[in-house]
Amino acid sequence: MLLISLNGKDSIFEQIKMQIVKFIEIGALKPGEKLPSVRMLAQDLGINPNTVARAYSELEAEGVIYTMNKKGAYVSDKKMTDTIVLISARKAIASLKAEGLKYQDLLKIAEETYGGNNARSS
């Protein structure tokens, strides 16, 4: 199901998150569908279960999946468009921050993009 690159620029848990979101986006994973258990996915990928647990935890916090105690993780029926946009924006901003973009410069760009004084209402 998932393919990870140990030498990729994205961390393993980030790769897991993005692939799950992509599978949901293209309809390969449907709302209510059960995801592999943390232990099973970690074993299949040959990685530490904590890495999968972190990816699942963040996906749950973002509303992409939900977990049921002792039953597993399931795809949420939440609209994915907003979630995908927010995940992409966070990733882009983190990358720009790593390249040295300052917070105030980011705010200035956002205000220019959204039209100055109307930025907060858009």
N, CA, C and O atoms as a MOPAC input file, in Angstrom:
PM7 MOZYME 1SCF
protein

 N      0.82100 1    -1.19300 1     0.00000 1
 C      0.00000 1     0.00000 1     0.00000 1
 C      0.86500 1     1.25700 1     0.00000 1
 O      0.85300 1     2.00600 1    -0.97700 1
 N      1.61500 1     1.50400 1     1.07400 1
 C      2.45300 1     2.69300 1     1.16700 1
 C      3.88700 1     2.35300 1     0.79500 1
 O      4.37500 1     1.25600 1     1.06800 1
 N      4.55100 1     3.31200 1     0.17000 1
 C      5.96200 1     3.17900 1    -0.15200 1
 C      6.70000 1     4.33800 1     0.49000 1
 O      6.29500 1     5.49200 1     0.35300 1
 N      7.77000 1     4.03700 1     1.18300 1
 C      8.54200 1     5.10000 1     1.81300 1
 C      9.96300 1     5.06400 1     1.30600 1
 O     10.46700 1     4.02300 1     0.88500 1
 N     10.59700 1     6.21300 1     1.35200 1
 C     11.99300 1     6.33400 1     0.97500 1
 C     12.78100 1     6.68600 1     2.22300 1
 O     12.53600 1     7.71300 1     2.85700 1
 N     13.71400 1     5.83800 1     2.56500 1
 C     14.53200 1     6.10900 1     3.75200 1
 C     15.51000 1     7.24100 1     3.49800 1
 O     16.02200 1     7.84700 1     4.43900 1
 N     15.77300 1     7.53100 1     2.22500 1
 C     16.72500 1     8.58000 1     1.86300 1
 C     16.03800 1     9.82600 1     1.34000 1
 O     16.70800 1    10.74300 1     0.86500 1
 N     14.71600 1     9.88000 1     1.41900 1
 C     13.96800 1    11.01700 1     0.89200 1
 C     14.16500 1    12.26200 1     1.73200 1
 O     14.64500 1    12.19600 1     2.86400 1
 N     13.78300 1    13.41900 1     1.15500 1
 C     13.93900 1    14.67800 1     1.89000 1
 C     12.88300 1    14.82900 1     2.97700 1
 O     13.10200 1    15.53000 1     3.96500 1
 N     11.72800 1    14.16600 1     2.79600 1
 C     10.67700 1    14.20800 1     3.81500 1
 C     10.90100 1    13.09200 1     4.82600 1
 O     11.36600 1    12.00700 1     4.47900 1
 N     10.56200 1    13.37400 1     6.08300 1
 C     10.70100 1    12.35500 1     7.12000 1
 C      9.73600 1    11.20200 1     6.82700 1
 O      8.78000 1    11.35900 1     6.06900 1
 N      9.99300 1    10.07000 1     7.42400 1
 C      9.17900 1     8.89000 1     7.17000 1
 C      7.73500 1     9.12100 1     7.60800 1
 O      6.81000 1     8.76200 1     6.87900 1
 N      7.52300 1     9.71500 1     8.78600 1
 C      6.15000 1     9.91400 1     9.24000 1
 C      5.42400 1    10.90900 1     8.33600 1
 O      4.21400 1    10.79800 1     8.13900 1
 N      6.15900 1    11.88600 1     7.78500 1
 C      5.56800 1    12.86100 1     6.86100 1
 C      5.18000 1    12.16700 1     5.54900 1
 O      4.14100 1    12.47500 1     4.96500 1
 N      6.01400 1    11.23800 1     5.09200 1
 C      5.69900 1    10.47900 1     3.88400 1
 C      4.42700 1     9.64500 1     4.08800 1
 O      3.57600 1     9.56800 1     3.20200 1
 N      4.31300 1     9.02800 1     5.25800 1
 C      3.12200 1     8.22300 1     5.56800 1
 C      1.88400 1     9.11100 1     5.54200 1
 O      0.87800 1     8.76100 1     4.92400 1
 N      1.95500 1    10.25700 1     6.21000 1
 C      0.82400 1    11.18200 1     6.24800 1
 C      0.40100 1    11.59500 1     4.84600 1
 O     -0.77400 1    11.50600 1     4.49000 1
 N      1.36700 1    12.04800 1     4.05600 1
 C      1.04400 1    12.56600 1     2.72400 1
 C      0.47200 1    11.47300 1     1.81900 1
 O     -0.42200 1    11.74100 1     1.01600 1
 N      0.97600 1    10.26000 1     1.94000 1
 C      0.46000 1     9.17800 1     1.10400 1
 C     -0.96500 1     8.79500 1     1.50100 1
 O     -1.79900 1     8.53200 1     0.63500 1
 N     -1.24400 1     8.76200 1     2.78600 1
 C     -2.60600 1     8.45200 1     3.22600 1
 C     -3.56700 1     9.52800 1     2.72900 1
 O     -4.64400 1     9.21600 1     2.22100 1
 N     -3.18000 1    10.78900 1     2.87500 1
 C     -4.02200 1    11.88900 1     2.38900 1
 C     -4.23400 1    11.76200 1     0.88300 1
 O     -5.34800 1    11.94700 1     0.39500 1
 N     -3.17700 1    11.44800 1     0.15000 1
 C     -3.28300 1    11.30700 1    -1.31200 1
 C     -4.22000 1    10.15900 1    -1.67000 1
 O     -5.03900 1    10.29800 1    -2.57800 1
 N     -4.11700 1     9.02800 1    -0.97600 1
 C     -5.00600 1     7.88600 1    -1.24000 1
 C     -6.46900 1     8.25200 1    -0.97300 1
 O     -7.36400 1     7.80700 1    -1.69100 1
 N     -6.70300 1     9.05600 1     0.05100 1
 C     -8.06400 1     9.50300 1     0.33400 1
 C     -8.53300 1    10.43800 1    -0.78100 1
 O     -9.66100 1    10.33500 1    -1.26300 1
 N     -7.65500 1    11.34100 1    -1.17600 1
 C     -7.98600 1    12.32200 1    -2.20800 1
 C     -8.37600 1    11.65100 1    -3.52600 1
 O     -9.31100 1    12.09700 1    -4.19100 1
 N     -7.67700 1    10.59400 1    -3.90500 1
 C     -7.96600 1     9.93900 1    -5.19100 1
 C     -9.03300 1     8.85200 1    -5.07200 1
 O     -9.41800 1     8.23900 1    -6.06700 1
 N     -9.50600 1     8.61800 1    -3.84800 1
 C    -10.58100 1     7.65500 1    -3.65200 1
 C    -10.13400 1     6.22800 1    -3.40500 1
 O    -10.96100 1     5.31900 1    -3.33800 1
 N     -8.82400 1     6.02300 1    -3.27000 1
 C     -8.31900 1     4.67800 1    -2.97200 1
 C     -8.65900 1     4.27600 1    -1.54000 1
 O     -8.80500 1     3.09100 1    -1.24400 1
 N     -8.78200 1     5.25100 1    -0.66000 1
 C     -9.27000 1     5.04200 1     0.70400 1
 C    -10.55500 1     5.83700 1     0.84200 1
 O    -10.60200 1     7.02100 1     0.51000 1
 N    -11.58400 1     5.19000 1     1.32500 1
 C    -12.90900 1     5.80800 1     1.41600 1
 C    -13.26900 1     6.09800 1     2.87500 1
 O    -12.75400 1     5.44800 1     3.78500 1
 N    -14.15900 1     7.08100 1     3.09700 1
 C    -14.59200 1     7.37200 1     4.46500 1
 C    -15.11000 1     6.11800 1     5.16900 1
 O    -15.88000 1     5.34400 1     4.59900 1
 N    -14.68300 1     5.93400 1     6.39800 1
 C    -15.08800 1     4.78100 1     7.19000 1
 C    -14.21100 1     3.55600 1     6.99100 1
 O    -14.34200 1     2.57500 1     7.72300 1
 N    -13.31800 1     3.60100 1     6.00800 1
 C    -12.44800 1     2.44500 1     5.74900 1
 C    -11.38700 1     2.34000 1     6.83100 1
 O    -10.81800 1     3.33900 1     7.26900 1
 N    -11.13300 1     1.10100 1     7.25400 1
 C    -10.16100 1     0.84300 1     8.31000 1
 C     -8.74500 1     0.87800 1     7.74100 1
 O     -8.47100 1     0.30700 1     6.68500 1
 N     -7.85800 1     1.55300 1     8.45400 1
 C     -6.44600 1     1.59500 1     8.08300 1
 C     -5.71800 1     0.42700 1     8.75400 1
 O     -6.20200 1    -0.13000 1     9.73900 1
 N     -4.56200 1     0.06300 1     8.21600 1
 C     -3.78500 1    -0.98900 1     8.88600 1
 C     -3.43200 1    -0.55500 1    10.31100 1
 O     -3.27700 1     0.63500 1    10.58400 1
 N     -3.30700 1    -1.51800 1    11.20400 1
 C     -2.91400 1    -1.18000 1    12.57300 1
 C     -1.50700 1    -0.58300 1    12.55400 1
 O     -0.73800 1    -0.80100 1    11.61800 1
 N     -1.19100 1     0.16500 1    13.59300 1
 C      0.13700 1     0.76600 1    13.71500 1
 C      1.20300 1    -0.31100 1    13.61000 1
 O      2.16900 1    -0.17500 1    12.85900 1
 N      1.01700 1    -1.38100 1    14.36700 1
 C      2.00200 1    -2.45700 1    14.38700 1
 C      2.14700 1    -3.13200 1    13.02300 1
 O      3.25900 1    -3.42300 1    12.58400 1
 N      1.01600 1    -3.38000 1    12.35400 1
 C      1.04000 1    -4.04900 1    11.05100 1
 C      1.73000 1    -3.17500 1     9.99500 1
 O      2.56300 1    -3.66600 1     9.23400 1
 N      1.38400 1    -1.88200 1     9.95000 1
 C      1.99000 1    -0.99600 1     8.95800 1
 C      3.47800 1    -0.83700 1     9.22200 1
 O      4.27700 1    -0.83100 1     8.28600 1
 N      3.85500 1    -0.70900 1    10.47800 1
 C      5.27100 1    -0.59300 1    10.81800 1
 C      6.03200 1    -1.83600 1    10.38000 1
 O      7.13200 1    -1.73900 1     9.83600 1
 N      5.45000 1    -2.99000 1    10.61600 1
 C      6.08700 1    -4.24200 1    10.21700 1
 C      6.20400 1    -4.32600 1     8.69500 1
 O      7.25300 1    -4.70900 1     8.17700 1
 N      5.13100 1    -3.97000 1     7.97400 1
 C      5.14900 1    -4.00900 1     6.50800 1
 C      6.20900 1    -3.08000 1     5.92000 1
 O      6.85600 1    -3.40800 1     4.92500 1
 N      6.37900 1    -1.90200 1     6.56000 1
 C      7.33200 1    -0.91100 1     6.05900 1
 C      8.73400 1    -1.09900 1     6.63500 1
 O      9.68900 1    -0.48100 1     6.16400 1
 N      8.85700 1    -1.94200 1     7.64500 1
 C     10.15300 1    -2.16800 1     8.27800 1
 C     10.63900 1    -0.96600 1     9.07000 1
 O     11.82500 1    -0.63700 1     9.06400 1
 N      9.69200 1    -0.30900 1     9.75900 1
 C     10.04000 1     0.88100 1    10.53200 1
 C      9.53600 1     0.74200 1    11.96400 1
 O      8.81300 1    -0.19900 1    12.29200 1
 N      9.92100 1     1.67800 1    12.79800 1
 C      9.51900 1     1.68400 1    14.19800 1
 C      8.01900 1     2.01300 1    14.31400 1
 O      7.55100 1     2.95500 1    13.67400 1
 N      7.27300 1     1.26500 1    15.10700 1
 C      5.84300 1     1.55700 1    15.29300 1
 C      5.56300 1     2.97700 1    15.78400 1
 O      4.51000 1     3.53700 1    15.48200 1
 N      6.49800 1     3.56400 1    16.53900 1
 C      6.30400 1     4.93500 1    17.01200 1
 C      6.19700 1     5.92600 1    15.85300 1
 O      5.51200 1     6.94300 1    15.96100 1
 N      6.87400 1     5.62600 1    14.75000 1
 C      6.81700 1     6.49700 1    13.57400 1
 C      5.41300 1     6.47800 1    12.97200 1
 O      4.86500 1     7.52600 1    12.62800 1
 N      4.84100 1     5.29300 1    12.84700 1
 C      3.47800 1     5.16000 1    12.32900 1
 C      2.49100 1     5.79500 1    13.30000 1
 O      1.56000 1     6.48400 1    12.88200 1
 N      2.69300 1     5.56600 1    14.59000 1
 C      1.80000 1     6.14200 1    15.60200 1
 C      1.81600 1     7.66500 1    15.53800 1
 O      0.77900 1     8.30700 1    15.70500 1
 N      2.98000 1     8.24000 1    15.30000 1
 C      3.07400 1     9.70700 1    15.18900 1
 C      2.30700 1    10.19700 1    13.96100 1
 O      1.58800 1    11.19200 1    14.04000 1
 N      2.45200 1     9.51400 1    12.83800 1
 C      1.73000 1     9.89800 1    11.61700 1
 C      0.22800 1     9.80600 1    11.84700 1
 O     -0.51100 1    10.72800 1    11.50100 1
 N     -0.22700 1     8.70000 1    12.42600 1
 C     -1.65400 1     8.52300 1    12.69800 1
 C     -2.15700 1     9.59300 1    13.66900 1
 O     -3.25300 1    10.12600 1    13.49400 1
 N     -1.37000 1     9.90200 1    14.67500 1
 C     -1.75800 1    10.89400 1    15.67000 1
 C     -1.94400 1    12.26900 1    15.02200 1
 O     -2.91600 1    12.97000 1    15.30500 1
 N     -1.01800 1    12.64000 1    14.16200 1
 C     -1.13100 1    13.93300 1    13.48900 1
 C     -2.29700 1    13.94600 1    12.51100 1
 O     -2.99700 1    14.95200 1    12.39700 1
 N     -2.51200 1    12.83800 1    11.80300 1
 C     -3.65600 1    12.75600 1    10.88600 1
 C     -4.96700 1    12.86600 1    11.65400 1
 O     -5.92800 1    13.46900 1    11.17500 1
 N     -5.00000 1    12.28400 1    12.83900 1
 C     -6.20600 1    12.38100 1    13.66400 1
 C     -6.41500 1    13.81600 1    14.14300 1
 O     -7.54000 1    14.31600 1    14.13300 1
 N     -5.34500 1    14.47200 1    14.55800 1
 C     -5.44200 1    15.86400 1    15.01000 1
 C     -5.91700 1    16.78000 1    13.88400 1
 O     -6.58300 1    17.78500 1    14.13400 1
 N     -5.57600 1    16.43100 1    12.65500 1
 C     -5.97300 1    17.22800 1    11.48600 1
 C     -7.35400 1    16.83100 1    10.96400 1
 O     -7.86400 1    17.44200 1    10.02500 1
 N     -7.95600 1    15.80900 1    11.57000 1
 C     -9.29500 1    15.40400 1    11.16500 1
 C     -9.35200 1    14.48500 1     9.96000 1
 O    -10.42900 1    14.24100 1     9.41800 1
 N     -8.21700 1    13.97900 1     9.53700 1
 C     -8.16900 1    13.10300 1     8.36500 1
 C     -8.63800 1    11.69700 1     8.71800 1
 O     -9.32000 1    11.03600 1     7.93500 1
 N     -8.26000 1    11.25600 1     9.91000 1
 C     -8.67000 1     9.93000 1    10.37900 1
 C     -9.22400 1    10.06600 1    11.79400 1
 O     -9.07700 1    11.10500 1    12.43700 1
 N     -9.85800 1     9.00700 1    12.25900 1
 C    -10.28200 1     8.95000 1    13.65700 1
 C     -9.95100 1     7.55900 1    14.16600 1
 O     -9.87500 1     6.60400 1    13.39300 1
 N     -9.75500 1     7.45400 1    15.46600 1
 C     -9.44900 1     6.15600 1    16.05200 1
 C    -10.54700 1     5.77600 1    17.03400 1
 O    -11.16900 1     6.61900 1    17.68100 1
 N    -10.75300 1     4.47700 1    17.11400 1
 C    -11.68500 1     3.92400 1    18.09300 1
 C    -10.87700 1     2.98900 1    18.97600 1
 O    -10.16100 1     2.11500 1    18.48600 1
 N    -11.00000 1     3.18200 1    20.28300 1
 C    -10.23200 1     2.39500 1    21.23500 1
 C    -10.36700 1     0.89800 1    20.97000 1
 O    -11.47500 1     0.36400 1    20.91200 1
 N     -9.23800 1     0.23700 1    20.81200 1
 C     -9.14700 1    -1.21200 1    20.59700 1
 C     -9.78700 1    -1.68300 1    19.29400 1
 O     -9.92500 1    -2.88600 1    19.07400 1
 N    -10.17700 1    -0.74900 1    18.42900 1
 C    -10.78100 1    -1.11700 1    17.14100 1
 C     -9.91500 1    -0.68600 1    15.96300 1
 O     -9.97800 1    -1.29700 1    14.89600 1
 N     -9.10000 1     0.36800 1    16.14300 1
 C     -8.21300 1     0.80300 1    15.08100 1
 C     -8.47800 1     2.20700 1    14.58300 1
 O     -9.21900 1     2.98400 1    15.18600 1
 N     -7.84000 1     2.50800 1    13.45000 1
 C     -7.93700 1     3.83400 1    12.83200 1
 C     -8.76000 1     3.73000 1    11.55700 1
 O     -8.65700 1     2.76000 1    10.80600 1
 N     -9.57600 1     4.74900 1    11.33200 1
 C    -10.48600 1     4.76600 1    10.19200 1
 C    -10.40500 1     6.10500 1     9.47300 1
 O    -10.07400 1     7.12500 1    10.07800 1
 N    -10.70700 1     6.09500 1     8.19000 1
 C    -10.73200 1     7.31600 1     7.40100 1
 C    -11.95400 1     8.13700 1     7.82400 1
 O    -13.07000 1     7.62400 1     7.90100 1
 N    -11.71600 1     9.40400 1     8.09100 1
 C    -12.79600 1    10.31100 1     8.48400 1
 C    -13.65700 1    10.64700 1     7.27200 1
 O    -13.20700 1    10.54100 1     6.13100 1
 N    -14.88600 1    11.05000 1     7.52800 1
 C    -15.74400 1    11.46900 1     6.42200 1
 C    -15.69900 1    12.98300 1     6.23900 1
 O    -16.48000 1    13.54700 1     5.47300 1
 N    -14.78100 1    13.63500 1     6.94800 1
 C    -14.59700 1    15.07900 1     6.83200 1
 C    -14.19000 1    15.43800 1     5.40700 1
 O    -13.49100 1    14.67200 1     4.74300 1
 N    -14.62600 1    16.59300 1     4.94400 1
 C    -14.23300 1    17.05600 1     3.61800 1
 C    -12.71800 1    17.17800 1     3.54900 1
 O    -12.10700 1    17.85300 1     4.37700 1
 N    -12.12500 1    16.53700 1     2.58200 1
 C    -10.67700 1    16.47900 1     2.49400 1
 C    -10.04400 1    17.71700 1     1.87500 1
 O     -8.87300 1    17.99400 1     2.13200 1
 N    -10.77100 1    18.45400 1     1.08100 1
 C    -10.16600 1    19.57900 1     0.37400 1
 C     -9.48200 1    20.54600 1     1.33200 1
 O     -8.32100 1    20.89800 1     1.12400 1
 N    -10.17700 1    20.97900 1     2.37400 1
 C     -9.60200 1    21.91900 1     3.32800 1
 C     -8.39900 1    21.31900 1     4.03100 1
 O     -7.38700 1    21.99300 1     4.22000 1
 N     -8.50200 1    20.07200 1     4.41300 1
 C     -7.41300 1    19.40300 1     5.11700 1
 C     -6.17100 1    19.31300 1     4.24500 1
 O     -5.06500 1    19.58400 1     4.71200 1
 N     -6.34000 1    18.93800 1     2.99200 1
 C     -5.20400 1    18.80500 1     2.07900 1
 C     -4.53900 1    20.15200 1     1.86600 1
 O     -3.31100 1    20.24200 1     1.85500 1
 N     -5.33400 1    21.19800 1     1.69800 1
 C     -4.78500 1    22.53800 1     1.51200 1
 C     -3.98200 1    22.95600 1     2.74000 1
 O     -2.88500 1    23.49700 1     2.60500 1
 N     -4.51700 1    22.71400 1     3.93200 1
 C     -3.80800 1    23.09400 1     5.15700 1
 C     -2.51500 1    22.30900 1     5.34000 1
 O     -1.50200 1    22.87100 1     5.75800 1
 N     -2.54300 1    21.02300 1     5.03200 1
 C     -1.32400 1    20.21200 1     5.14300 1
 C     -0.27000 1    20.73500 1     4.17400 1
 O      0.89800 1    20.87200 1     4.53700 1
 N     -0.68000 1    21.02600 1     2.94800 1
 C      0.25000 1    21.55200 1     1.94600 1
 C      0.81400 1    22.90100 1     2.37700 1
 O      2.00600 1    23.16100 1     2.21600 1
 N     -0.04800 1    23.76000 1     2.92700 1
 C      0.40100 1    25.08200 1     3.37100 1
 C      1.40800 1    24.96100 1     4.51200 1
 O      2.43100 1    25.64500 1     4.51800 1
 N      1.11500 1    24.09000 1     5.47400 1
 C      2.05000 1    23.89900 1     6.59700 1
 C      3.41000 1    23.41600 1     6.10700 1
 O      4.45400 1    23.88300 1     6.56300 1
 N      3.37800 1    22.48300 1     5.17900 1
 C      4.62600 1    21.92900 1     4.64400 1
 C      5.41200 1    23.00800 1     3.90100 1
 O      6.62700 1    23.11400 1     4.06600 1
 N      4.72900 1    23.80400 1     3.09000 1
 C      5.38600 1    24.87100 1     2.33600 1
 C      5.97900 1    25.91800 1     3.28400 1
 O      7.11000 1    26.36500 1     3.09400 1
 N      5.20900 1    26.30400 1     4.30400 1
 C      5.69400 1    27.30300 1     5.25500 1
 C      6.89700 1    26.77100 1     6.02900 1
 O      7.86500 1    27.50000 1     6.24800 1
 N      6.84100 1    25.51100 1     6.44100 1
 C      7.98200 1    24.91300 1     7.16200 1
 C      9.22700 1    24.91000 1     6.28600 1
 O     10.33000 1    25.16600 1     6.76900 1
 N      9.05300 1    24.62200 1     5.01300 1
 C     10.17800 1    24.61300 1     4.07700 1
 C     10.75400 1    26.01500 1     3.91000 1
 O     11.97200 1    26.19400 1     3.90600 1
 N      9.87900 1    27.00900 1     3.77400 1
 C     10.33700 1    28.39400 1     3.64100 1
 C     11.03200 1    28.87000 1     4.90800 1
 O     12.02300 1    29.59800 1     4.84300 1
 N     10.51300 1    28.46000 1     6.05400 1
 C     11.14600 1    28.82100 1     7.32800 1
 C     12.55600 1    28.23300 1     7.40000 1
 O     13.50200 1    28.89700 1     7.82300 1
 N     12.67300 1    26.97400 1     6.97700 1
 C     13.98000 1    26.31400 1     6.99000 1
 C     14.96900 1    27.01000 1     6.05600 1
 O     16.17900 1    26.96800 1     6.27800 1
 N     14.44700 1    27.64400 1     5.01700 1
 C     15.30400 1    28.36900 1     4.07200 1
 C     15.60100 1    29.79200 1     4.52400 1
 O     16.34100 1    30.51500 1     3.85700 1
 N     15.02000 1    30.20300 1     5.66900 1
 C     15.35500 1    31.49500 1     6.24800 1
 C     14.28500 1    32.56600 1     6.16100 1
 O     14.53400 1    33.70400 1     6.56200 1
 N     13.10500 1    32.24700 1     5.65300 1
 C     12.03900 1    33.24300 1     5.58500 1
 C     11.60800 1    33.61700 1     7.00000 1
 O     11.30300 1    32.74700 1     7.81600 1
 N     11.58700 1    34.89600 1     7.27800 1
 C     11.20000 1    35.40100 1     8.60000 1
 C      9.68500 1    35.49700 1     8.70700 1
 O      8.98900 1    35.67000 1     7.70600 1
 N      9.18400 1    35.38100 1     9.93200 1
 C      7.75300 1    35.42000 1    10.21400 1
 C      7.10700 1    36.69500 1     9.66700 1
 O      6.06200 1    36.63800 1     9.01900 1
 N      7.73000 1    37.83600 1     9.93000 1
 C      7.16900 1    39.11400 1     9.47300 1
 C      7.09500 1    39.17600 1     7.94900 1
 O      6.15000 1    39.73700 1     7.39300 1
 N      8.09700 1    38.59700 1     7.26900 1
 C      8.07100 1    38.56600 1     5.80500 1
 C      6.93900 1    37.67000 1     5.30600 1
 O      6.28700 1    37.98100 1     4.30900 1
 N      6.71000 1    36.55800 1     6.00300 1
 C      5.60300 1    35.66400 1     5.64600 1
 C      4.26500 1    36.39100 1     5.79400 1
 O      3.39900 1    36.29300 1     4.92400 1
 N      4.10300 1    37.11700 1     6.89800 1
 C      2.86800 1    37.88100 1     7.10400 1
 C      2.67800 1    38.93600 1     6.01700 1
 O      1.56600 1    39.14200 1     5.52800 1
 N      3.76200 1    39.59800 1     5.64600 1
 C      3.69100 1    40.62000 1     4.60400 1
 C      3.24600 1    40.00000 1     3.27900 1
 O      2.40300 1    40.56300 1     2.58100 1
 N      3.80000 1    38.86300 1     2.93900 1
 C      3.42900 1    38.17200 1     1.70600 1
 C      1.96100 1    37.76000 1     1.75300 1
 O      1.23800 1    37.90700 1     0.76800 1
 N      1.52600 1    37.24800 1     2.89400 1
 C      0.12700 1    36.83700 1     3.03400 1
 C     -0.81000 1    38.02600 1     2.89000 1
 O     -1.83500 1    37.93000 1     2.21500 1
 N     -0.46700 1    39.14300 1     3.51700 1
 C     -1.30600 1    40.34100 1     3.40300 1
 C     -1.35800 1    40.85000 1     1.96800 1
 O     -2.41700 1    41.25600 1     1.49000 1
 N     -0.21300 1    40.82900 1     1.27600 1
 C     -0.18400 1    41.24800 1    -0.13000 1
 C     -1.03000 1    40.31100 1    -0.98600 1
 O     -1.76700 1    40.75700 1    -1.86500 1
 N     -0.92200 1    39.02300 1    -0.72500 1
 C     -1.65500 1    38.02700 1    -1.49900 1
 C     -3.14800 1    38.13800 1    -1.29900 1
 O     -3.92400 1    38.01200 1    -2.24700 1
 N     -3.55600 1    38.37600 1    -0.04600 1
 C     -4.97300 1    38.44700 1     0.27200 1
 C     -5.55600 1    39.84700 1     0.16200 1
 O     -6.73600 1    40.05300 1     0.44800 1
 N     -4.74400 1    40.80200 1    -0.24800 1
 C     -5.28400 1    42.13100 1    -0.49700 1
 C     -5.16000 1    43.12600 1     0.63300 1
 O     -6.08000 1    43.91400 1     0.85400 1
 N     -4.06500 1    43.11600 1     1.34900 1
 C     -3.79500 1    44.14100 1     2.35500 1
 C     -4.72400 1    44.10700 1     3.53900 1
 O     -4.75600 1    43.11300 1     4.26500 1
 N     -5.48300 1    45.16300 1     3.75700 1
 C     -6.33100 1    45.29900 1     4.94300 1
 C     -7.44900 1    44.28600 1     5.00200 1
 O     -7.99400 1    44.03700 1     6.07700 1
 N     -7.80900 1    43.69400 1     3.87200 1
 C     -8.88200 1    42.71000 1     3.84600 1
 C     -8.37000 1    41.30200 1     4.12100 1
 O     -9.13900 1    40.34300 1     4.05500 1
 N     -7.08300 1    41.16300 1     4.43000 1
 C     -6.48100 1    39.84100 1     4.60500 1
 C     -7.19300 1    39.01800 1     5.67400 1
 O     -7.39100 1    37.81700 1     5.49300 1
 N     -7.57500 1    39.63500 1     6.77100 1
 C     -8.17700 1    38.87400 1     7.86800 1
 C     -9.61000 1    38.44300 1     7.57900 1
 O    -10.10500 1    37.50400 1     8.20100 1
 N    -10.27500 1    39.10300 1     6.65800 1
 C    -11.67200 1    38.74400 1     6.37800 1
 C    -11.81400 1    37.73600 1     5.26600 1
 O    -12.91600 1    37.24700 1     5.02300 1
 N    -10.72100 1    37.40500 1     4.57500 1
 C    -10.81500 1    36.45600 1     3.45800 1
 C    -10.67700 1    35.04000 1     3.90700 1
 O    -10.73400 1    34.12400 1     3.08700 1

